[in-house]
Backbone as numpy.savetxt, mean C-alpha at the origin, in Angstrom:
# Nx Ny Nz CAx CAy CAz Cx Cy Cz
-31.82 5.05 15.73 -30.90 4.65 14.69 -31.70 3.97 13.59
-31.35 3.74 12.50 -31.90 3.47 11.35 -31.66 1.94 10.87
-32.50 1.33 10.72 -32.06 -0.15 10.12 -31.64 -0.07 8.78
-32.45 0.29 7.97 -32.03 0.22 6.53 -32.51 1.35 5.75
-32.04 1.52 4.65 -32.35 2.61 3.42 -31.50 4.30 3.71
-30.25 4.00 4.59 -29.15 4.90 4.10 -27.88 4.52 4.69
-26.90 4.97 4.24 -25.49 4.64 4.82 -25.05 4.54 5.97
-25.89 5.35 6.72 -26.10 4.92 8.13 -26.95 4.08 8.90
-27.77 3.11 8.21 -28.00 2.11 8.68 -27.66 1.12 9.22
-28.14 0.29 9.97 -27.42 -0.84 10.71 -26.98 -1.92 9.73
-27.97 -2.06 8.93 -27.75 -3.21 7.74 -26.69 -2.75 6.96
-26.57 -1.80 6.34 -25.63 -0.98 5.33 -23.98 -1.35 5.93
-24.20 -0.65 7.43 -22.68 -0.88 8.23 -22.30 -2.29 8.18
-23.27 -3.24 8.49 -22.85 -4.39 8.66 -22.24 -5.09 7.26
-23.00 -4.95 6.63 -22.59 -5.75 5.07 -21.37 -5.05 4.71
-20.96 -3.66 4.92 -20.09 -2.71 4.34 -18.74 -3.27 5.46
-18.74 -3.40 6.39 -17.91 -3.94 7.38 -17.43 -5.48 7.02
-18.29 -6.13 6.87 -18.10 -7.66 6.37 -16.96 -7.61 5.33
-17.56 -6.92 4.04 -16.78 -6.81 2.70 -15.59 -6.29 3.27
-15.07 -5.32 4.00 -14.02 -4.83 4.46 -13.31 -5.73 5.22
-13.77 -6.42 5.97 -13.21 -7.47 6.88 -12.47 -8.45 5.85
-13.51 -8.64 4.77 -13.01 -10.03 3.52 -11.85 -9.31 2.91
-12.02 -8.28 2.30 -10.91 -7.64 1.50 -9.51 -7.81 2.44
-9.49 -7.34 3.78 -8.26 -7.36 4.61 -7.82 -8.54 4.73
-8.76 -9.64 4.69 -7.90 -11.06 4.86 -7.37 -11.35 3.03
-8.02 -10.97 2.32 -7.07 -10.82 1.11 -5.63 -10.58 0.98
-5.63 -9.30 1.49 -4.51 -8.52 1.95 -3.42 -9.35 2.45
-4.14 -9.98 3.66 -3.17 -10.90 4.36 -2.42 -12.08 3.67
-3.26 -12.34 2.73 -3.20 -13.62 1.74 -2.16 -13.36 1.17
-1.74 -11.96 0.85 -0.82 -11.26 -0.42 0.28 -11.05 0.52
0.41 -10.75 1.50 1.45 -10.01 2.01 2.41 -11.06 3.23
3.18 -10.77 3.49 4.31 -12.08 4.71 3.63 -11.38 6.10
3.60 -12.28 6.82 3.28 -12.11 8.02 4.15 -10.77 8.78
5.48 -10.79 8.35 6.33 -9.86 9.12 6.54 -8.68 8.33
5.47 -8.29 7.30 4.86 -7.23 6.60 4.75 -5.93 7.17
5.05 -4.67 6.95 4.34 -3.50 7.47 3.83 -3.06 6.29
2.60 -2.18 6.53 1.68 -1.88 5.57 1.44 -0.17 5.82
1.84 0.60 4.86 1.57 1.83 4.90 0.08 2.34 4.17
-0.73 2.69 5.17 -2.28 3.06 4.69 -2.55 4.43 5.68
-3.63 4.89 5.13 -4.30 5.99 5.33 -5.76 5.50 6.25
-6.61 4.70 5.54 -7.77 4.19 6.18 -7.81 3.02 6.40
-6.87 1.98 6.59 -7.28 0.78 6.55 -6.43 0.00 8.16
-6.22 0.93 8.63 -5.32 0.33 10.03 -5.98 -0.35 10.69
-7.44 -0.09 10.84 -8.36 -0.70 12.07 -8.18 -2.40 11.52
-8.36 -2.57 10.11 -8.58 -3.62 9.59 -7.32 -4.30 9.43
-5.95 -3.90 9.53 -5.04 -4.75 9.18 -4.07 -4.80 10.65
-4.22 -4.15 11.75 -3.76 -3.94 12.92 -4.36 -4.89 14.05
-4.10 -6.11 14.51 -2.69 -6.03 14.96 -1.89 -7.19 14.18
-2.24 -7.86 12.75 -1.98 -8.97 11.84 -0.95 -8.33 11.30
-0.89 -7.15 11.10 0.39 -6.63 10.42 0.56 -5.19 10.86
1.86 -4.84 10.91 2.62 -3.85 11.31 1.96 -2.56 10.24
1.48 -1.63 10.87 0.88 -0.60 10.39 2.01 1.20 10.34
1.86 1.43 9.08 2.46 3.00 9.11 0.96 3.81 8.46
0.58 4.80 9.64 -0.14 5.64 9.29 0.62 7.08 8.20
-0.01 6.61 6.95 0.53 8.12 6.13 0.10 7.82 4.51
0.30 8.63 3.87 0.22 8.59 2.42 1.49 8.55 1.74
1.45 8.31 0.17 2.57 8.80 -0.23 2.29 9.95 -1.20
3.24 10.74 -1.73 4.81 10.73 -1.52 4.75 11.45 -0.23
5.05 11.32 1.35 4.96 11.76 2.27 6.64 11.58 2.85
7.19 12.90 2.91 8.99 12.58 3.20 8.85 11.92 4.36
8.39 12.01 5.20 8.61 11.37 6.67 8.63 9.87 6.23
7.33 9.56 5.87 7.06 8.03 5.31 8.44 7.40 4.76
8.14 8.29 3.23 9.47 7.57 2.55 10.97 7.27 3.33
11.35 8.53 4.10 12.44 8.20 4.73 12.44 6.81 5.77
11.41 7.05 6.45 11.46 5.58 7.19 11.44 4.26 6.08
10.68 4.15 5.15 10.73 3.35 4.11 11.65 2.67 3.42
12.56 3.87 3.16 13.85 3.47 3.04 14.71 2.74 3.54
14.55 2.65 4.86 15.29 2.10 6.05 14.51 0.54 5.72
13.41 0.90 6.05 12.77 -0.49 6.70 12.77 -1.54 5.52
12.80 -1.35 3.91 12.89 -2.30 3.06 14.00 -3.16 3.19
14.86 -2.66 3.81 16.04 -3.64 3.89 15.91 -4.84 4.75
14.40 -4.64 5.63 14.70 -5.31 6.64 13.41 -6.31 6.63
12.43 -5.49 6.24 10.85 -6.09 5.95 10.12 -5.84 4.67
9.30 -6.80 4.33 8.37 -6.32 3.11 7.61 -5.15 3.38
7.57 -4.28 2.80 6.59 -2.84 3.04 5.80 -2.99 1.47
4.49 -2.58 2.07 3.29 -2.25 1.06 2.73 -1.25 1.38
1.92 -0.47 0.40 1.12 0.55 0.28 -0.47 0.03 -0.21
-1.16 0.31 0.79 -2.46 -0.16 0.60 -3.27 1.24 0.43
-3.82 1.76 -0.63 -4.58 3.18 -0.66 -5.21 3.10 -2.11
-5.94 4.35 -2.21 -6.35 4.31 -3.59 -5.86 4.00 -4.74
-6.45 3.12 -5.54 -5.99 2.54 -6.99 -5.38 3.55 -7.77
-3.95 3.17 -8.21 -3.38 4.33 -8.89 -3.05 3.82 -10.59
-3.38 4.59 -11.51 -2.92 4.09 -12.53 -1.69 3.93 -13.05
-1.26 3.72 -13.93 -0.01 3.13 -14.18 0.82 4.75 -14.66
0.31 5.35 -15.14 0.89 6.92 -15.33 1.02 7.53 -13.83
0.25 7.25 -13.11 0.81 8.21 -11.91 1.84 7.00 -10.71
1.73 5.64 -11.40 2.53 4.99 -10.60 4.20 5.12 -10.99
4.32 5.31 -12.47 5.37 5.73 -13.20 6.05 7.38 -12.86
5.04 8.04 -12.62 5.30 9.40 -11.95 6.20 9.49 -10.74
5.29 8.77 -9.77 6.23 8.33 -8.37 7.52 7.93 -8.75
7.74 6.59 -9.20 9.09 5.70 -9.57 9.85 6.71 -10.20
9.73 7.80 -11.10 10.37 8.31 -11.54 11.00 9.92 -11.36
9.76 10.20 -10.49 10.13 11.63 -9.90 10.01 11.80 -8.19
9.40 10.93 -7.58 9.32 11.20 -6.30 10.20 10.08 -5.35
10.56 8.93 -5.90 11.13 8.06 -5.09 12.46 7.65 -5.08
13.17 8.31 -6.58 14.52 8.27 -6.63 15.28 8.91 -5.55
14.94 9.93 -5.06 15.93 10.16 -3.76 16.15 9.21 -2.74
15.22 8.61 -2.35 14.74 7.47 -1.43 15.10 5.80 -1.81
15.60 5.88 -3.20 16.27 4.59 -3.73 14.91 3.78 -3.69
13.82 3.73 -3.85 12.85 3.23 -3.83 12.01 3.04 -5.38
11.05 1.84 -5.23 10.29 1.66 -6.36 9.14 0.85 -5.87
7.98 1.53 -6.64 6.64 0.87 -6.36 5.98 -0.02 -7.29
5.24 -1.19 -6.81 4.90 -1.77 -7.94 3.36 -2.27 -7.60
2.60 -2.49 -8.59 1.25 -2.89 -8.17 1.17 -4.42 -7.97
0.69 -5.20 -6.81 0.69 -6.30 -6.45 -0.69 -6.50 -6.80
-1.72 -6.52 -6.38 -3.03 -6.66 -7.13 -3.96 -5.11 -6.76
-5.18 -4.92 -7.69 -6.37 -3.96 -7.48 -7.13 -4.67 -6.59
-7.60 -4.34 -5.40 -8.38 -5.20 -4.62 -9.54 -5.12 -5.04
-10.16 -3.93 -5.30 -11.64 -3.51 -5.58 -11.51 -2.19 -6.75
-12.70 -1.74 -6.65 -12.76 -0.67 -7.89 -12.16 0.45 -7.38
-11.76 0.72 -5.94 -11.15 1.60 -5.45 -9.91 1.85 -4.83
-9.63 0.58 -4.49 -7.98 0.49 -3.43 -7.09 -0.91 -4.61
-5.74 -0.24 -4.30 -4.91 -1.24 -4.77 -3.78 -1.32 -3.77
-3.31 -2.68 -3.85 -1.99 -3.35 -2.85 -0.95 -2.96 -3.89
0.31 -2.04 -3.37 1.44 -1.89 -3.82 2.50 -2.45 -2.71
3.86 -2.88 -3.66 5.08 -3.29 -2.72 5.99 -2.00 -3.05
6.65 -1.67 -2.14 7.48 -0.82 -2.15 9.15 -1.61 -1.88
9.96 -1.41 -2.77 11.32 -2.10 -2.78 12.26 -1.11 -3.18
13.44 -1.72 -2.63 14.97 -1.14 -3.00 15.06 -1.07 -4.73
14.83 0.47 -5.09 15.17 0.43 -6.56 16.46 -0.08 -7.01
16.43 -0.89 -8.22 17.45 -1.28 -8.84 18.28 -0.34 -9.75
19.67 0.50 -9.40 19.90 1.33 -10.07 20.04 1.03 -11.53
20.21 2.10 -12.45 20.21 1.63 -13.89 21.59 1.14 -14.22
21.73 -0.09 -14.88 23.46 0.01 -15.04 23.89 0.96 -16.26
25.15 0.69 -15.75 26.05 1.71 -16.73 26.51 0.84 -17.73
26.49 1.46 -18.96 26.84 0.44 -20.37 28.13 0.26 -20.01
28.52 -1.13 -20.54 30.20 -1.40 -20.35 30.86 -0.92 -21.38
32.03 -0.19 -21.16 32.96 0.16 -21.95 33.99 -0.70 -22.76
33.98 -0.95 -23.98 34.99 -1.90 -24.76 36.19 -1.57 -24.77
37.18 -2.02 -24.21 38.68 -1.85 -24.02 39.21 -2.38 -25.23
C-alpha cells in the first residue's frame, strides 16, 4: 500500500472518504427521513439513512417508478450537477409523459447537485369570458 502521493494512497482515501461522509450529512439535513434518493454513485453513503433507487435520469423505468412514488414520498435526485438549460430540457422534453418536474435544491459541491422531483403542475387553461 502507498501511504501518500497518489489517488490510491491511504491518506488520500481517508480524507476523500471523510469529505464524502460530510457531504452525505449535508444531504440528510436537506431531505426528509422518509425520502427516497435516486443516485448512481452515492448509495453506500446514503443507505440505510435514506431509501435508494440506483439509477440515473432520464431512465424510463426510474421515471415510471418515480411518477408513482412522488404521490407518497419526497423523491430526490443526487448526481452530477446540471446547468439550468439541462434541467429545463429534462422538464420540458423528458419528464412531461411522467407528469414530473425537477428543481435544484442545492449544488452540493463543484460536481454534484441535489434535485427534488415532484408532480408537475399542469399549465392552466385560459379562462373563457362568457
